[in-house]
PDB file of C-alpha atoms in Angstrom:
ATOM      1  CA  UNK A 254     155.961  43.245  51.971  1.00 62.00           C
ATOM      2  CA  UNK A 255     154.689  44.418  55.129  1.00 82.00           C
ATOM      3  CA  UNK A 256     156.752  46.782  57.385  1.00 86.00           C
ATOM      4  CA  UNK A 257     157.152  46.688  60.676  1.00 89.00           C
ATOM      5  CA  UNK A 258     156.280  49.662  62.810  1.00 91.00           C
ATOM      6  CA  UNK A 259     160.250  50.770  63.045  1.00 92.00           C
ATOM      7  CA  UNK A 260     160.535  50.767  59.420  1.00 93.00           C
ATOM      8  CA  UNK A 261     157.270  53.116  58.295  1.00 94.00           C
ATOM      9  CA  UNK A 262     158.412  55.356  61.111  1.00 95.00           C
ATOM     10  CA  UNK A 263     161.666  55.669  59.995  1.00 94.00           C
ATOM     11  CA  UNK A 264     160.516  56.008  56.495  1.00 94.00           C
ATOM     12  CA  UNK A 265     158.129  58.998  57.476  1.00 95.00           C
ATOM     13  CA  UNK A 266     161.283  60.624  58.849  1.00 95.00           C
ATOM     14  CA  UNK A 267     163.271  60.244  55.671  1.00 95.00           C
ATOM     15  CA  UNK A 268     159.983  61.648  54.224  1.00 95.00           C
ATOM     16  CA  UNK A 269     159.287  64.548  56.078  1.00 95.00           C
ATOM     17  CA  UNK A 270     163.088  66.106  55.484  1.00 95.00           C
ATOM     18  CA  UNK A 271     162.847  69.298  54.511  1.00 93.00           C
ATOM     19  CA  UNK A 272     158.880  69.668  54.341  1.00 94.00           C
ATOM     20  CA  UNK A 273     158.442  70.049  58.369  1.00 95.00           C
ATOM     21  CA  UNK A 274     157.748  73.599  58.118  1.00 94.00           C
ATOM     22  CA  UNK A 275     155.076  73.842  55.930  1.00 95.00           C
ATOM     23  CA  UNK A 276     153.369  70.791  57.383  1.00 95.00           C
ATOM     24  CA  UNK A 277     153.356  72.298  60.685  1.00 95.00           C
ATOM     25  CA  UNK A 278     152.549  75.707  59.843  1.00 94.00           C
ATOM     26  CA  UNK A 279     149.051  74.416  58.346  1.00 94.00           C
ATOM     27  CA  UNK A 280     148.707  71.715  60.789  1.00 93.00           C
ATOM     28  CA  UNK A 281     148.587  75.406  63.047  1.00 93.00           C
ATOM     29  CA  UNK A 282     146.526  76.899  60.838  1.00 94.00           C
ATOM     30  CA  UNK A 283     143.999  74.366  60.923  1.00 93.00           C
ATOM     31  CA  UNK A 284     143.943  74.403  64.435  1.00 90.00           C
ATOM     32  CA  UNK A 285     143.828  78.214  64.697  1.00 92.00           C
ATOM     33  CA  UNK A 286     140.858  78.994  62.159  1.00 92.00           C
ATOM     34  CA  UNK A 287     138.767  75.871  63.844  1.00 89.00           C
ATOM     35  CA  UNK A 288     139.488  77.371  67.353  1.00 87.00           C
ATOM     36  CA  UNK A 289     138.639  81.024  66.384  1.00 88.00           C
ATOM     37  CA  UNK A 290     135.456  80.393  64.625  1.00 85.00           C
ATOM     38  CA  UNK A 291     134.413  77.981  67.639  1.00 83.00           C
ATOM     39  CA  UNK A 292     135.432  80.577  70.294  1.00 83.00           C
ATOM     40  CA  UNK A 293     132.313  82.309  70.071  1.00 81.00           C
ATOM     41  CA  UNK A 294     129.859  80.070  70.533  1.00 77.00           C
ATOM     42  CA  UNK A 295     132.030  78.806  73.561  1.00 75.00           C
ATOM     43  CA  UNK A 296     132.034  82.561  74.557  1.00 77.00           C
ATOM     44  CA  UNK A 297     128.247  83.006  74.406  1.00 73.00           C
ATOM     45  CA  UNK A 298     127.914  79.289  76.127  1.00 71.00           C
ATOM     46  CA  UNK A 299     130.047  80.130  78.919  1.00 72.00           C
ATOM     47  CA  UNK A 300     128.437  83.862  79.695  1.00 74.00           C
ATOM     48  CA  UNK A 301     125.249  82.704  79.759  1.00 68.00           C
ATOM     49  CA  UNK A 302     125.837  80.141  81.926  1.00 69.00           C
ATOM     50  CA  UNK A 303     124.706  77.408  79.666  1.00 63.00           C
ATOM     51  CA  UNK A 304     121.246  77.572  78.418  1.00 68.00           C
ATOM     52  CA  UNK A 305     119.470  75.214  76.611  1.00 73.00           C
ATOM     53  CA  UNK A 306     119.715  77.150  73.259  1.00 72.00           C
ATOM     54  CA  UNK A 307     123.399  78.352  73.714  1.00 72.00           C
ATOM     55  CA  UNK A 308     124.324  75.153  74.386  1.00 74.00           C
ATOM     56  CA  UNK A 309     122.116  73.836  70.979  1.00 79.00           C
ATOM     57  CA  UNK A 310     124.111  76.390  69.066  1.00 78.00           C
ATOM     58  CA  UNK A 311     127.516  75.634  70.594  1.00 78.00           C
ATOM     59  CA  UNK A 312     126.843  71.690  69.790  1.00 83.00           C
ATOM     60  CA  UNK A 313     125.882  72.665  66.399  1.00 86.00           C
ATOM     61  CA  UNK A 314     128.786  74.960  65.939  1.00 85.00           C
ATOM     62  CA  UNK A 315     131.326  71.849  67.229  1.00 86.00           C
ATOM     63  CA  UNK A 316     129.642  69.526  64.680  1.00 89.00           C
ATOM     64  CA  UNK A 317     130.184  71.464  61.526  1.00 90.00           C
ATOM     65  CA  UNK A 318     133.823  72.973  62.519  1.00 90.00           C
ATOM     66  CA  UNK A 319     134.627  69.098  63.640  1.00 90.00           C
ATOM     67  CA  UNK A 320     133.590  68.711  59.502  1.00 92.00           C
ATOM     68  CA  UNK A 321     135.381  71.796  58.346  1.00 93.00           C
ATOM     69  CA  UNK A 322     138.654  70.393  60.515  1.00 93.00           C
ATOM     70  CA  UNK A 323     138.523  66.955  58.923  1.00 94.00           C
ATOM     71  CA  UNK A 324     137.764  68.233  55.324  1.00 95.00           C
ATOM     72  CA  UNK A 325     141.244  71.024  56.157  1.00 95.00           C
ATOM     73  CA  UNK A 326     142.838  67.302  57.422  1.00 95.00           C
ATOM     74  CA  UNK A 327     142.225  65.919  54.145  1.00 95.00           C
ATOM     75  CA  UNK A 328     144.676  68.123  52.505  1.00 95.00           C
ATOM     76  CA  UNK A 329     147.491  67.652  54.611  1.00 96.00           C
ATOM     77  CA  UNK A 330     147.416  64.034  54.422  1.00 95.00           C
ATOM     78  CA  UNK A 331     147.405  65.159  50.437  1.00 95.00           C
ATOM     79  CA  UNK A 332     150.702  66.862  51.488  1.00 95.00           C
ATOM     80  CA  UNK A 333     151.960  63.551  53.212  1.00 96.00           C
ATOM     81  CA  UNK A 334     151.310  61.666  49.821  1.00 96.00           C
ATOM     82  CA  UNK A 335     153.018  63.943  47.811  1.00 95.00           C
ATOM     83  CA  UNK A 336     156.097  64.338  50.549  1.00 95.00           C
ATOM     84  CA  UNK A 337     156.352  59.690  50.362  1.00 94.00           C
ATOM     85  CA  UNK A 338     156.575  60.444  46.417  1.00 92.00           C
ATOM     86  CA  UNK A 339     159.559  62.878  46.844  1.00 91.00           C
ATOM     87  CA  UNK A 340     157.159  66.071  45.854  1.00 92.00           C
ATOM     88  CA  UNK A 341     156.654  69.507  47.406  1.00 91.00           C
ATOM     89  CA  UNK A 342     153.398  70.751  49.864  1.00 89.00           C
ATOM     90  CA  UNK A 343     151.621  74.008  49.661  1.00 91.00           C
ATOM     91  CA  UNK A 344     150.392  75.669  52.313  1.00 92.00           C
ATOM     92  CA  UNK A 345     147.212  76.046  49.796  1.00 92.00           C
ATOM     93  CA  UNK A 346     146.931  72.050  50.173  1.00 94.00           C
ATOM     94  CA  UNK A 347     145.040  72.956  53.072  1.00 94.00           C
ATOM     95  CA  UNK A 348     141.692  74.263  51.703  1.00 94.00           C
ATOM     96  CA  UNK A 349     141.900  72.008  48.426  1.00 93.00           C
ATOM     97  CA  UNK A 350     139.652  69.314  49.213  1.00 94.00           C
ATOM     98  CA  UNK A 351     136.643  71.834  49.714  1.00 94.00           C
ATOM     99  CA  UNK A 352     137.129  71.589  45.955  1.00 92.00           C
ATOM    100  CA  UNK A 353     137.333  68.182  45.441  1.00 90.00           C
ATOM    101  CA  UNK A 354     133.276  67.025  46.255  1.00 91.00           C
ATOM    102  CA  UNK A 355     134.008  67.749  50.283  1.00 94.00           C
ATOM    103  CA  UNK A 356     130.047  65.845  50.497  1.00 94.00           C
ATOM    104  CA  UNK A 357     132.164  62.868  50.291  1.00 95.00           C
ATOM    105  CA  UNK A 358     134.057  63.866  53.715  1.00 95.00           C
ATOM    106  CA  UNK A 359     131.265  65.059  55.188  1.00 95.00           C
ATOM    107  CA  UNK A 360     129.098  61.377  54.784  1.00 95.00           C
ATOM    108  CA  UNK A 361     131.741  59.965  55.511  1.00 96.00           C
ATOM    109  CA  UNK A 362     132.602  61.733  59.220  1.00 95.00           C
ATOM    110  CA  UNK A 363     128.929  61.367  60.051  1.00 94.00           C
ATOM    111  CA  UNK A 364     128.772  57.642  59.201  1.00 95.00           C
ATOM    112  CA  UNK A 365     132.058  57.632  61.825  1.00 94.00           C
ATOM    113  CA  UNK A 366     130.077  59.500  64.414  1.00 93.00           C
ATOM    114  CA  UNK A 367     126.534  57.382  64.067  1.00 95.00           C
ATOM    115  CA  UNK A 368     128.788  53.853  64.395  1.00 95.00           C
ATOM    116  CA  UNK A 369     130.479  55.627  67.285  1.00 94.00           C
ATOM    117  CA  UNK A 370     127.174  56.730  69.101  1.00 94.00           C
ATOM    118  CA  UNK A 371     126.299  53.242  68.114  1.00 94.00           C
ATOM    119  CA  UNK A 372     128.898  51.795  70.187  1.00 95.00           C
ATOM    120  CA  UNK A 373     129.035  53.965  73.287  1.00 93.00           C
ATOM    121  CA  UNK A 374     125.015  54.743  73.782  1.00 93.00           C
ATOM    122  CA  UNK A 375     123.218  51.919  74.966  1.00 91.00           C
ATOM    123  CA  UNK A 376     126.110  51.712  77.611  1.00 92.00           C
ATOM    124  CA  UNK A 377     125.829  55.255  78.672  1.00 91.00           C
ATOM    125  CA  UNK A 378     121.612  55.227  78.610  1.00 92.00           C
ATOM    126  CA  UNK A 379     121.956  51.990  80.947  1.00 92.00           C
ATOM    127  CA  UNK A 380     123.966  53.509  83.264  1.00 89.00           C
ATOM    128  CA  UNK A 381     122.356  56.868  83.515  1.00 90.00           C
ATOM    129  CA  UNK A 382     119.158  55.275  84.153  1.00 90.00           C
ATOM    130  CA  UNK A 383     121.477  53.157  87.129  1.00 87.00           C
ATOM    131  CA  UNK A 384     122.541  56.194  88.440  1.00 86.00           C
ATOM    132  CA  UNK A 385     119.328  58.079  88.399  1.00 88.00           C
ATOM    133  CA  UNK A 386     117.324  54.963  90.035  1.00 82.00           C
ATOM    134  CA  UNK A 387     119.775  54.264  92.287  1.00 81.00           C
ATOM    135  CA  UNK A 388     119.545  50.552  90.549  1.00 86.00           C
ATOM    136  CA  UNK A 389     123.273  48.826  91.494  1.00 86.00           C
ATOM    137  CA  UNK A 390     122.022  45.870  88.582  1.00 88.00           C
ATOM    138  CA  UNK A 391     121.647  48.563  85.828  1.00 87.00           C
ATOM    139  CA  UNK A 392     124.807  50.627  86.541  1.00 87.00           C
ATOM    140  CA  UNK A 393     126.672  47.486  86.206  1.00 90.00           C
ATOM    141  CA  UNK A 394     124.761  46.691  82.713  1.00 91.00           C
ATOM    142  CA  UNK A 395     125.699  50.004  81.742  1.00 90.00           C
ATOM    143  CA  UNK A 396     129.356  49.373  82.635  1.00 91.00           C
ATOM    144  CA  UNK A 397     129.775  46.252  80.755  1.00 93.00           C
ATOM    145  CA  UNK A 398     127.767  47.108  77.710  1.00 94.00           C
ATOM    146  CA  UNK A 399     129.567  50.647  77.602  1.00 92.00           C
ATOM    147  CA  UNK A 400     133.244  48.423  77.576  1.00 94.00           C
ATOM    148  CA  UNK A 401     131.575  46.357  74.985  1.00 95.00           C
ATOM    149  CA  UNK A 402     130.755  49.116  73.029  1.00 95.00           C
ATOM    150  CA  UNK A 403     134.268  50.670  72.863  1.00 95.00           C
ATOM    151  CA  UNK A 404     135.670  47.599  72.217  1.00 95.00           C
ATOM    152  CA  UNK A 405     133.727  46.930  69.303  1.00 96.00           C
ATOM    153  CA  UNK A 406     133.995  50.957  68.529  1.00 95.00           C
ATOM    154  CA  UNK A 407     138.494  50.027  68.683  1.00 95.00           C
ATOM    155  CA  UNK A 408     137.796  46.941  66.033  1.00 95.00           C
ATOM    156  CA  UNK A 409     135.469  48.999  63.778  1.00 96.00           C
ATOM    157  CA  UNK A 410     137.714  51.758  63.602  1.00 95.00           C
ATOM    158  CA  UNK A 411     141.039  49.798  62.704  1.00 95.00           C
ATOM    159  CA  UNK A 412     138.029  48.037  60.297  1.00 96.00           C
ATOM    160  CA  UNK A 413     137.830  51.978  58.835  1.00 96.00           C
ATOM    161  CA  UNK A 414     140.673  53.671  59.154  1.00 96.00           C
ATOM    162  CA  UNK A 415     142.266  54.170  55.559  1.00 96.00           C
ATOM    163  CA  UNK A 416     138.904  55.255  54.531  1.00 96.00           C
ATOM    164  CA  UNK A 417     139.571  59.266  54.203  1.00 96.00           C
ATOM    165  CA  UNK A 418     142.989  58.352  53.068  1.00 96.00           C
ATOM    166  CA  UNK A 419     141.358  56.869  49.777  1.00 96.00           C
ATOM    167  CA  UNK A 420     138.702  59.637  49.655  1.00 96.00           C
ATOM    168  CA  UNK A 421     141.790  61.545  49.346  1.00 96.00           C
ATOM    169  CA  UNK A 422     143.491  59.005  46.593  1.00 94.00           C
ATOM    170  CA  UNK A 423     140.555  58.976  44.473  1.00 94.00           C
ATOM    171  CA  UNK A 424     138.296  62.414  44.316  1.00 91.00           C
ATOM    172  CA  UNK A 425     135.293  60.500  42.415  1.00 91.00           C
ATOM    173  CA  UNK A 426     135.242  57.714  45.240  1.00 94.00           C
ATOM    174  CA  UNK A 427     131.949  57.663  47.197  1.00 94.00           C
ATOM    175  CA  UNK A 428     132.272  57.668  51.320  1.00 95.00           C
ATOM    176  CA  UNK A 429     130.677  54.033  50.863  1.00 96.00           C
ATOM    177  CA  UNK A 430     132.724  52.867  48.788  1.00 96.00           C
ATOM    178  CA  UNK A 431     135.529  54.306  50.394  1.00 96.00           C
ATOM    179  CA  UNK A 432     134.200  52.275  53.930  1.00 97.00           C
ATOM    180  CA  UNK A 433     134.009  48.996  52.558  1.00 96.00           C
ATOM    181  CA  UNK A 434     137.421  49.327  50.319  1.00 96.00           C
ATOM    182  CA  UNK A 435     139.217  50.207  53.582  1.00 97.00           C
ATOM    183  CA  UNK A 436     137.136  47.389  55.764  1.00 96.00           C
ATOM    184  CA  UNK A 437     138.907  45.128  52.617  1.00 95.00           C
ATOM    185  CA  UNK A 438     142.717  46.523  52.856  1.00 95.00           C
ATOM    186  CA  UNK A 439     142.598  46.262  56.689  1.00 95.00           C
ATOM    187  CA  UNK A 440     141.698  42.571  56.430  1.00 93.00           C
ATOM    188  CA  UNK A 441     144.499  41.090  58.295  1.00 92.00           C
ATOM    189  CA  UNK A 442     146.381  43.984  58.816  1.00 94.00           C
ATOM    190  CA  UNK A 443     144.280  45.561  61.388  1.00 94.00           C
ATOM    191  CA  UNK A 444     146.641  44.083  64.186  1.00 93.00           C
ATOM    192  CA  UNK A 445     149.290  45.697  62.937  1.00 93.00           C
ATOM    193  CA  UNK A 446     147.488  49.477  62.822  1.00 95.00           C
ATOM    194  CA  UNK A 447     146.592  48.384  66.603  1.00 95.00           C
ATOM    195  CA  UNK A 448     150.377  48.383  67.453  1.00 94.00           C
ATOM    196  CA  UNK A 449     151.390  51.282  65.204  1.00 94.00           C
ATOM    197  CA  UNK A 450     149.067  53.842  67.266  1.00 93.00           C
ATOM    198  CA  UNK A 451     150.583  51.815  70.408  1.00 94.00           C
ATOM    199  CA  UNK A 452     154.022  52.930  69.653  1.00 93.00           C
ATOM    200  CA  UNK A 453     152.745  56.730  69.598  1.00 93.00           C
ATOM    201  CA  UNK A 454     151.555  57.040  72.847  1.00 92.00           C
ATOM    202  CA  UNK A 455     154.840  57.597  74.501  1.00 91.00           C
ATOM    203  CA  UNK A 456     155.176  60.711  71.781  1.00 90.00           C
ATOM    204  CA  UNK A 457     151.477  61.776  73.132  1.00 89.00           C
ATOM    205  CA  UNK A 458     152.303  61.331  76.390  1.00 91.00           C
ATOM    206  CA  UNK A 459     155.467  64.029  75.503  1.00 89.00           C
ATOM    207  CA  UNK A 460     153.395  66.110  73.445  1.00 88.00           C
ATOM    208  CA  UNK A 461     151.052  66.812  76.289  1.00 88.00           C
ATOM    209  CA  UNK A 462     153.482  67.372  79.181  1.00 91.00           C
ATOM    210  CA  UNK A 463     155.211  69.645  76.666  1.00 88.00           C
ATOM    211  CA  UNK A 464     151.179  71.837  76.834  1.00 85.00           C
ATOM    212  CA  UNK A 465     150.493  70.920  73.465  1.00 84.00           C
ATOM    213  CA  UNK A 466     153.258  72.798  71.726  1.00 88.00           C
ATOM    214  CA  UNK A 467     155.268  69.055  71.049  1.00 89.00           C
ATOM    215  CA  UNK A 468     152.002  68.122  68.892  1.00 90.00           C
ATOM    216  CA  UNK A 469     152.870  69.962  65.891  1.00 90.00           C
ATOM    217  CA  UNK A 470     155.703  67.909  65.259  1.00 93.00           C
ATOM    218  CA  UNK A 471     154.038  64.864  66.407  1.00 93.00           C
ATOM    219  CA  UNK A 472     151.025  64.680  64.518  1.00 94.00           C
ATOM    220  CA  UNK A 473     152.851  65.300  60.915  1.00 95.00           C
ATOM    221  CA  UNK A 474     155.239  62.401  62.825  1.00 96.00           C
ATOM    222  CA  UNK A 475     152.200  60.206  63.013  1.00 96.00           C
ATOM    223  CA  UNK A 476     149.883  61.409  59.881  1.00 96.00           C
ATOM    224  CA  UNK A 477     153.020  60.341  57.636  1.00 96.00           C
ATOM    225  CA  UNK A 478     153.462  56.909  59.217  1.00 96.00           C
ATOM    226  CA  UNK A 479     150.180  56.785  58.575  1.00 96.00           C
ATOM    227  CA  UNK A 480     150.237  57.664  55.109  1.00 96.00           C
ATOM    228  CA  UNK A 481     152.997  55.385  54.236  1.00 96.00           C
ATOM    229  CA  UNK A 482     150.657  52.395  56.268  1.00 96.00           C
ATOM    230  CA  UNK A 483     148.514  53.276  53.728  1.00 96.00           C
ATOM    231  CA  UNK A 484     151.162  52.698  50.704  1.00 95.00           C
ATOM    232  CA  UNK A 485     152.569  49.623  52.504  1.00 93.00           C
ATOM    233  CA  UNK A 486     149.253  47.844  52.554  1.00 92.00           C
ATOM    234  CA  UNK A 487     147.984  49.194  49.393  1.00 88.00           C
ATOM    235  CA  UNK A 488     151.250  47.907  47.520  1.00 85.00           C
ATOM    236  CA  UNK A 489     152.653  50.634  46.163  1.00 80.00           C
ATOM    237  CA  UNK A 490     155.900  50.573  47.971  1.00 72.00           C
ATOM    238  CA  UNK A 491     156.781  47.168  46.760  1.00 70.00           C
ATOM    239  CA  UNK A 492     156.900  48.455  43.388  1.00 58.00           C
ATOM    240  CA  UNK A 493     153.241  47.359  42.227  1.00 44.00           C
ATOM    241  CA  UNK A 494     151.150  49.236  39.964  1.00 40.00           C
ATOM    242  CA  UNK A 495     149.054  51.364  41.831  1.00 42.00           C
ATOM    243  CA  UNK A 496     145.378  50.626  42.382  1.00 42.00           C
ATOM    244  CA  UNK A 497     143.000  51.661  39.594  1.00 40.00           C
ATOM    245  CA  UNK A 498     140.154  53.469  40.498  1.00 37.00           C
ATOM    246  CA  UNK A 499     137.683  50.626  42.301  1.00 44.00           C
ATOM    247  CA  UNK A 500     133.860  50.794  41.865  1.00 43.00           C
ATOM    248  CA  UNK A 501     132.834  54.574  41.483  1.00 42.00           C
ATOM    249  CA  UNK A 502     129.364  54.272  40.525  1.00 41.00           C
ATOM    250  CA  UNK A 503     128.617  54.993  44.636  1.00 46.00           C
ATOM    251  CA  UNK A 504     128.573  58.564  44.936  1.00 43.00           C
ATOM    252  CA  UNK A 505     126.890  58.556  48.362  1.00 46.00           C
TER     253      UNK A 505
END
């Protein structure tokens, strides 16, 4: 059965009864240990008035604590699994996938960010190159391959999307194998993913006129609808046996 929007939303709040606080606090956290171990290299960027190697360091910095955040993100959508199956989080749930071969998250985010450079840098070399030759013809070339290339970025991340969630689901599942089982599950339901991130953007929209603070009950909001996207498609809310562990052999 597939759900509609309404009903995984309304599902996520039946879910997350009772379990909002510790969700938040380490969706905080998270956000508070990446921001203070950023700071600074932002500090040292920003005094210095951006020199070449500050601003090396400070890109380097962003890169690994973008890894560290999305290793930390692993675990709560751990705590969203267990919270659909009617069991407890710990706030400990934060730091366990550093446990639980974190090599797997980290191929895994850098295979994101090479498809998304991909995408988005023809585009942006075209139009530079426009811009800094004054050429009208390759500004516009940049514009239309740089909407191409997010365009084709949206598709091949609706393509991708339940990857960490099985990287999560299965801890001997390679980042490979983990891209092409999700490219499988979202065949034919990636419209539906499309609208389901639609119908959030009014929350956004809230969370950011509300400075942010409205975003730590939004995001558990959406990373549970999420989670239970995940369920829906893979078939375990419909009362199916859950999916055995798929090829595991690919450890890269």
């Amino acid at each position: 059965m597939k759900r509609t929007s309404a009903e995984l939303k309304r599902l996520a709040r039946k879910n997350l009864i009772g379990h909002w606080g510790i969700v938040i606090g380490a969706t905080l956290l998270m956000g508070l240990i990446t921001s203070a171990v950023l700071m600074p290299f932002y500090l040292l960027f920003f005094i210095t008035r951006g020199g070449m190697v500050q601003l090396t360091a400070y890109m380097v910095a962003a890169l690994i604590i973008s890894i560290i955040g999305v290793i930390m993100s692993a675990g709560i959508s751990r705590m969203h699994f267990g919270f659909a199956r009617g069991q407890d989080g710990k706030i400990e749930m934060l730091f366990g996938e550093f446990a639980r071969r974190p090599d797997r998250y980290i191929l895994a985010i850098l295979m994101l960010y090479g498809i998304e450079l991909a995408c988005v840098l023809p585009g942006s070399i075209c139009t530079w190159i426009g811009l800094i030759e004054e050429s009208v013809l390759a500004a516009v070339i940049g514009g239309i391959l740089y909407f191409v290339g997010i365009v084709v970025l949206i598709l091949l991340n609706l393509r991708y999307v339940l990857c960490f969630f099985l990287l999560v689901e299965h801890p001997q599942m390679g980042a490979v194998t983990a891209f092409r089982e999700s490219a499988r599950r979202m065949d034919g339901n990636k419209g539906r993913m499309f609208y389901l991130y639609l119908s959030f953007i009014g929350w956004g929209m809230l969370g950011i006129l509300s400075f942010g603070i409205g975003m730590l009950w939004i995001m558990p909001y959406m990373n549970q609808t999420l989670v239970n996207f995940y369920l829906d498609v893979s078939g375990e809310y419909d009362g199916l046996q859950r999916p055995q562990a798929l090829e595991l052999a690919d450890h890269f």
